[in-house]
XYZ file of N, CA and C in Angstrom:
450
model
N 7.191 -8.831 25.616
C 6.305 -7.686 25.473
C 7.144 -6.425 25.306
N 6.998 -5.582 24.252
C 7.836 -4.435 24.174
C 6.954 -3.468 25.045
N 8.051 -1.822 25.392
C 7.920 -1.172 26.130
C 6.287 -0.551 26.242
N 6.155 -0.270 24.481
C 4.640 0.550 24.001
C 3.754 -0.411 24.399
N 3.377 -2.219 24.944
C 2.908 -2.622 24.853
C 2.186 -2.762 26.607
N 3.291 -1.925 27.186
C 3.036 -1.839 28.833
C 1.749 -0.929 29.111
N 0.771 -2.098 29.947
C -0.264 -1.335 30.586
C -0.147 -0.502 32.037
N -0.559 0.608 32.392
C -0.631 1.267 33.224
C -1.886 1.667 34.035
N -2.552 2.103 34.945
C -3.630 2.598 35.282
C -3.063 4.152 35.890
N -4.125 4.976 35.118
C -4.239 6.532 34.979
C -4.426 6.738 36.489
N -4.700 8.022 36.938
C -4.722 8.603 38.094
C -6.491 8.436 38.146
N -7.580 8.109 37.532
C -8.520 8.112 37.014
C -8.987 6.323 36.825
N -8.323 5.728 36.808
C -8.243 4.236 36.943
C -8.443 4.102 35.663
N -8.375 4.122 34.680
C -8.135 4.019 33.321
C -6.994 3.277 32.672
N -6.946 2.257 31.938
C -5.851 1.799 31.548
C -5.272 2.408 30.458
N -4.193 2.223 30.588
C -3.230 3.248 29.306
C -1.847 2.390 28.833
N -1.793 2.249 27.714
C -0.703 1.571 27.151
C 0.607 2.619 26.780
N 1.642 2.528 27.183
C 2.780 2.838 27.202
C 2.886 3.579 25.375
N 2.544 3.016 25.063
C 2.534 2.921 23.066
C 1.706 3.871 22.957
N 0.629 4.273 23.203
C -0.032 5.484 22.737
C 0.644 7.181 23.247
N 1.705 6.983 23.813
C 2.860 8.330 23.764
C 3.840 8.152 22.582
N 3.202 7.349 21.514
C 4.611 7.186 20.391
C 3.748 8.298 19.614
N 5.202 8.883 19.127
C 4.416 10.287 18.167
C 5.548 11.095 18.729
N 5.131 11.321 19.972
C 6.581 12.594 20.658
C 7.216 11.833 21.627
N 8.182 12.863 21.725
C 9.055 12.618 23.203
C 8.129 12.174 24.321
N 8.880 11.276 25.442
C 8.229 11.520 26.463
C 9.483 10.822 28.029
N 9.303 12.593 28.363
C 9.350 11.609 29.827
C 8.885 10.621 30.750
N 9.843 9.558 30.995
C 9.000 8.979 32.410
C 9.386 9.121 33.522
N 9.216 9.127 34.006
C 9.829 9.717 35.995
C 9.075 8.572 36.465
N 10.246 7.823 37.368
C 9.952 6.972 38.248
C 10.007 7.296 39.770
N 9.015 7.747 40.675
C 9.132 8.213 42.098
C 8.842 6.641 43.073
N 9.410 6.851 44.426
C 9.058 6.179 45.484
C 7.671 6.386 45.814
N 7.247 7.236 46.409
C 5.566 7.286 46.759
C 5.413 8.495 46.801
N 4.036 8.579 46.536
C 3.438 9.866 46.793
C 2.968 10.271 48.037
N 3.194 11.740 47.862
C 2.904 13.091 48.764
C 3.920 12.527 49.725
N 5.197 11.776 49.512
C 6.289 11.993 50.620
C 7.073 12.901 50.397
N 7.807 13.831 50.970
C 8.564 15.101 50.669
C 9.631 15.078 49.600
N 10.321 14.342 49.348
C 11.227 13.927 47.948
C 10.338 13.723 46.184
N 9.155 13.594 46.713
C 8.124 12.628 45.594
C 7.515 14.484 45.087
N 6.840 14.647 46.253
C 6.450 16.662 46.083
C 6.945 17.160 45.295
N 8.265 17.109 45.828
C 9.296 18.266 45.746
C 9.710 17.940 43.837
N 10.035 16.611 43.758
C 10.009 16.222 42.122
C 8.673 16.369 41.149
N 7.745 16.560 41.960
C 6.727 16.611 40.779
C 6.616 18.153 40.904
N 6.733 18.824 41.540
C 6.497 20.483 41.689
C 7.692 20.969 40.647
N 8.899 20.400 40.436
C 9.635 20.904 39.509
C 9.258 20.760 38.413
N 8.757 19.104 37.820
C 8.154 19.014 37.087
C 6.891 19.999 36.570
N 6.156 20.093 37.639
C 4.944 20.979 37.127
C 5.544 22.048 36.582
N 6.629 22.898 37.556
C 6.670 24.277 37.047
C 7.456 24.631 35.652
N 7.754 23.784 34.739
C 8.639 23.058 34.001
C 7.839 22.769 32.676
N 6.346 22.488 32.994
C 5.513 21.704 32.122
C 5.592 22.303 30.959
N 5.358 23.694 31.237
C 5.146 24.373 29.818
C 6.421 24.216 28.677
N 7.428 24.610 29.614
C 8.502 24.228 28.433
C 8.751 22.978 28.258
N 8.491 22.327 28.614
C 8.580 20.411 27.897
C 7.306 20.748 26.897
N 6.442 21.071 27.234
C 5.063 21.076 26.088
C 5.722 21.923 24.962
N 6.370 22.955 25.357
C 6.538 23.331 23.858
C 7.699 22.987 22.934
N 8.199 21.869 23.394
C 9.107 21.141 22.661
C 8.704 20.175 22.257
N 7.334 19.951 22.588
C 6.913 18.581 22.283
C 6.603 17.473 23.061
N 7.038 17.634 24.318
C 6.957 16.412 24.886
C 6.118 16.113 26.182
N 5.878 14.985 26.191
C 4.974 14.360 27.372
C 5.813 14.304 28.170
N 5.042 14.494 29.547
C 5.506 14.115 31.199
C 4.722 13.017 31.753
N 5.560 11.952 31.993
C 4.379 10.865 32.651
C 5.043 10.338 34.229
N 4.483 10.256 35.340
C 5.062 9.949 36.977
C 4.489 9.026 37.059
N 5.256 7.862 37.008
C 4.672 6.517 37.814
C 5.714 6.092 38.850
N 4.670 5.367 39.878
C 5.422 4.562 41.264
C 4.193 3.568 41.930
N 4.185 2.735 42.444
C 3.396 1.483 43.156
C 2.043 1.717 43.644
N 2.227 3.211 43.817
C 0.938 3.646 44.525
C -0.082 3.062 44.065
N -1.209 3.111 44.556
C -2.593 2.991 44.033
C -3.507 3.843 43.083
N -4.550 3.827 42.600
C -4.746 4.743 41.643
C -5.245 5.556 42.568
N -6.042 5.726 43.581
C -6.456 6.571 44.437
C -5.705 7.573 45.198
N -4.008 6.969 45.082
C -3.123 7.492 45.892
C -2.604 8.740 44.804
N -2.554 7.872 43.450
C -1.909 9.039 42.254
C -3.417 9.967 42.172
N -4.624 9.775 42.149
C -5.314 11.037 42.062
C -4.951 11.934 43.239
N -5.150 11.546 44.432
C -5.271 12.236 45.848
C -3.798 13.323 44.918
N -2.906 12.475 45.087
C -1.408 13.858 44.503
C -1.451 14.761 43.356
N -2.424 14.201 42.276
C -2.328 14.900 41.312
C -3.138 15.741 41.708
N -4.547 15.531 42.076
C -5.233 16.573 42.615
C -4.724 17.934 43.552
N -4.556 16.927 44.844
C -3.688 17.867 45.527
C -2.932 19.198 45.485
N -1.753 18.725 43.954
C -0.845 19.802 43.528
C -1.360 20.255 42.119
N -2.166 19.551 41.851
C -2.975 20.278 40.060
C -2.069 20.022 39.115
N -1.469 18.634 38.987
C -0.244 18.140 37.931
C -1.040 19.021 36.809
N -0.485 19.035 35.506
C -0.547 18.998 34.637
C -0.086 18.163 34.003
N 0.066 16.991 34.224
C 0.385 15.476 33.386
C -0.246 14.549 34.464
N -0.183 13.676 34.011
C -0.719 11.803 34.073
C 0.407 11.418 35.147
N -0.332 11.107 36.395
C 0.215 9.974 36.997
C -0.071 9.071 37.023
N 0.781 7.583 36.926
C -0.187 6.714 36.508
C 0.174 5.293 37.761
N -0.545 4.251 37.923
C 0.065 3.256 39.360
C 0.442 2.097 38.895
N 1.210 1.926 38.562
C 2.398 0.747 38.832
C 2.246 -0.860 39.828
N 1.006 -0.487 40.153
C 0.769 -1.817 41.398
C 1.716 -2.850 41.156
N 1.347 -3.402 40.378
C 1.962 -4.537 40.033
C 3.433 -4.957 39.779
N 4.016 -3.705 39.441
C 5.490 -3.271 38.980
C 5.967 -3.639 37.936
N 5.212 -3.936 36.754
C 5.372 -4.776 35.736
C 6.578 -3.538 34.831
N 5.752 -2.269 34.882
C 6.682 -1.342 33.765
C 7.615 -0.928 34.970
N 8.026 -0.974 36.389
C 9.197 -0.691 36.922
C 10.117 -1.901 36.732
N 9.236 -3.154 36.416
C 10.461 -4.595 36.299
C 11.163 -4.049 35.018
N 10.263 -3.487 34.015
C 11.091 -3.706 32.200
C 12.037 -2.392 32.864
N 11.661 -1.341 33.183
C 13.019 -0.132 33.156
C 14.153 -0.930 34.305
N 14.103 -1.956 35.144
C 14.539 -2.329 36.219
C 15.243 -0.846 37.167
N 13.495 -0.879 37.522
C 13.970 0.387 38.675
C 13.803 0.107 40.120
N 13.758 -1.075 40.116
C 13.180 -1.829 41.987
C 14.572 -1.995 41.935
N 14.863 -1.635 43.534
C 16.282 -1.925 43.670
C 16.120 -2.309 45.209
N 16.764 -2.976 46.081
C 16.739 -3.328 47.486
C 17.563 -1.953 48.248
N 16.492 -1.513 49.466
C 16.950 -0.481 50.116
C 16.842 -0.689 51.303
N 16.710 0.384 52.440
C 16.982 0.247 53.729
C 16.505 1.142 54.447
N 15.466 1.063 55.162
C 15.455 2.137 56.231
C 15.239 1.610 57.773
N 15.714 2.161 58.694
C 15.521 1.742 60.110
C 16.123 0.475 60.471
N 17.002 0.137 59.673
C 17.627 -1.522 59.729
C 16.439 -2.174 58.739
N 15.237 -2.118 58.135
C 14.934 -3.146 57.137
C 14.717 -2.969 56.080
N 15.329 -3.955 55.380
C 15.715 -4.016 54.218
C 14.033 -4.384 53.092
N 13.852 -3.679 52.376
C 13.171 -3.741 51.173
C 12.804 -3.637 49.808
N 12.382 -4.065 49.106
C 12.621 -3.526 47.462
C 11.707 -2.055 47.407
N 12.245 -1.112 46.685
C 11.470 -0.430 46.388
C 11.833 0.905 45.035
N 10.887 1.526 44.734
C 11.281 2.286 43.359
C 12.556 2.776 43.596
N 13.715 2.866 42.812
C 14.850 3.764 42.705
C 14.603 4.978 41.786
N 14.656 6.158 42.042
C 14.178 7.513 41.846
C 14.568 7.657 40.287
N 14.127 7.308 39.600
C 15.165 7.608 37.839
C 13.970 8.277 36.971
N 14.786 8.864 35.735
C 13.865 9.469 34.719
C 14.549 8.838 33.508
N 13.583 8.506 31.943
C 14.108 8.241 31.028
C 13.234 8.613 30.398
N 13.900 9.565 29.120
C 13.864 10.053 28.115
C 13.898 9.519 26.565
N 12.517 9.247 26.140
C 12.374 8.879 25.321
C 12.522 9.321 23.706
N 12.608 8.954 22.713
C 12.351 9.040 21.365
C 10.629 9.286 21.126
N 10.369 9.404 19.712
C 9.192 9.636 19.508
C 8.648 7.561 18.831
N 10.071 6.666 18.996
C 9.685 5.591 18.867
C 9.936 4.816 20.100
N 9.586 5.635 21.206
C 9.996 4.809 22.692
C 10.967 4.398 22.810
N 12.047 4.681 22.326
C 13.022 4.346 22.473
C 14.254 5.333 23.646
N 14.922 4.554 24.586
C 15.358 5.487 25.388
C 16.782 5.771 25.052
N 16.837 7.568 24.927
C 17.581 8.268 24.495
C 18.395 9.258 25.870
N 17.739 8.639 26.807
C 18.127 9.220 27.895
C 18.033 8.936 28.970
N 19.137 8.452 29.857
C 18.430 7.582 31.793
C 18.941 9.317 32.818
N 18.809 8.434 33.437
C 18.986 8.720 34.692
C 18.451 8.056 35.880
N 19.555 7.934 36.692
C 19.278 6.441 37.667
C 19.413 7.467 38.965
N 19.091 7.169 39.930
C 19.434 7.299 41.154
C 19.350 9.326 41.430
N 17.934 9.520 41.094
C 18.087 10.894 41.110
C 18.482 11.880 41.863
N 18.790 12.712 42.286
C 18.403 13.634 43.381
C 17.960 14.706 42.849
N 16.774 15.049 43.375
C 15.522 15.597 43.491
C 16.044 17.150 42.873
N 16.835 17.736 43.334
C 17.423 19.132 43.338
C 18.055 19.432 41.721
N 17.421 20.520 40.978
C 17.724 20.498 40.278
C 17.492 19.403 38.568
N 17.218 18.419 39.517
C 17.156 17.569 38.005
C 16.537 17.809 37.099
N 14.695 18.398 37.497
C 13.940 18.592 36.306
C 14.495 19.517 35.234
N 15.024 20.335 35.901
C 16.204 21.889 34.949
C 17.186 20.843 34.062
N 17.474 19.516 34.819
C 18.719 18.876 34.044
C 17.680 18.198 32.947
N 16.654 17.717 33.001
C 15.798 16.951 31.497
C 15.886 18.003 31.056
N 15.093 19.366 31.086
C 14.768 20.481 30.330
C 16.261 20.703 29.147
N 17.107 21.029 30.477
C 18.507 21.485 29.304
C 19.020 19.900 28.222
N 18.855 19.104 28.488
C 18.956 18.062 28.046
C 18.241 18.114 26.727
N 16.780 18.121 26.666
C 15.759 18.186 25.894
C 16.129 19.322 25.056
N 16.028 20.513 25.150
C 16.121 21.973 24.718
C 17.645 21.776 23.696
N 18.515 21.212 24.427
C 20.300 20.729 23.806
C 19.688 19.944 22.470
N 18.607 19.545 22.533
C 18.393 18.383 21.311
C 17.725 18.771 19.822
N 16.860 19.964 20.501
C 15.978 20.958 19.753
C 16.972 21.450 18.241
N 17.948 22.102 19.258
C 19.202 23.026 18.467
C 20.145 22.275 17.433
């Protein structure tokens, strides 16, 4: 199954195929969970950010395991201006292979590893980033993106 062919459910419970963002750029941001303080703090950059990704063209899309109820409650919450979408199943975190085994309190579990990838206008990825930290990064897609414009 290629990437465009990956189903998702919207913040809205709506299914959405990966393939109907072909046309423009698009970010994907992969978070751990929502409304935990690392997950916030990345989509608030994102938000404040939105406009200049829009006027370059490009989509913002946040997926992680949550539920669809869990991605409305956040989008609502902070008033995204893009699509979060839920991952239950982990089917589009298996193809980016962003489950990675982690650790907290002594136990060990799989769970999202924080990355963004930057797409083509044929889904094609033109850009990773693995193992984010939160600070700064959305400024690092922007200059990234904006570097590509020129």
């Amino acid at each position: 199954m290629g990437i465009g062919e990956l189903e998702v459910a919207d913040s809205q419970g709506n299914m959405i195929k990966l393939g109907t963002f072909k046309g423009k750029k698009l970010i994907l941001f992969f978070y751990p969970k929502a409304n935990s303080s690392g997950c916030t703090n990345e989509v608030l950059a994102f938000k404040e950010l939105y406009e200049e990704f829009r006027k370059l063209g490009v989509a913002v899309l946040g997926i992680s395991k949550d539920s669809v109820k869990a991605q409305n409650n956040f989008k609502l919450k902070y008033d995204l201006p893009f699509q979060l979408v839920s991952d239950v199943e982990a089917n589009v975190c298996e193809s980016y292979q962003v489950l990675k085994e982690k650790s907290m309190y002594g136990k060990k579990y799989i769970g999202i590893e924080r990355s963004t990838f930057i797409m083509d206008e044929d889904l094609n990825i033109i850009k990773e980033y693995r193992n984010v930290k939160v600070k700064g990064h959305a400024n690092d897609v922007l200059e990234f993106l904006s570097q590509m414009q020129n």
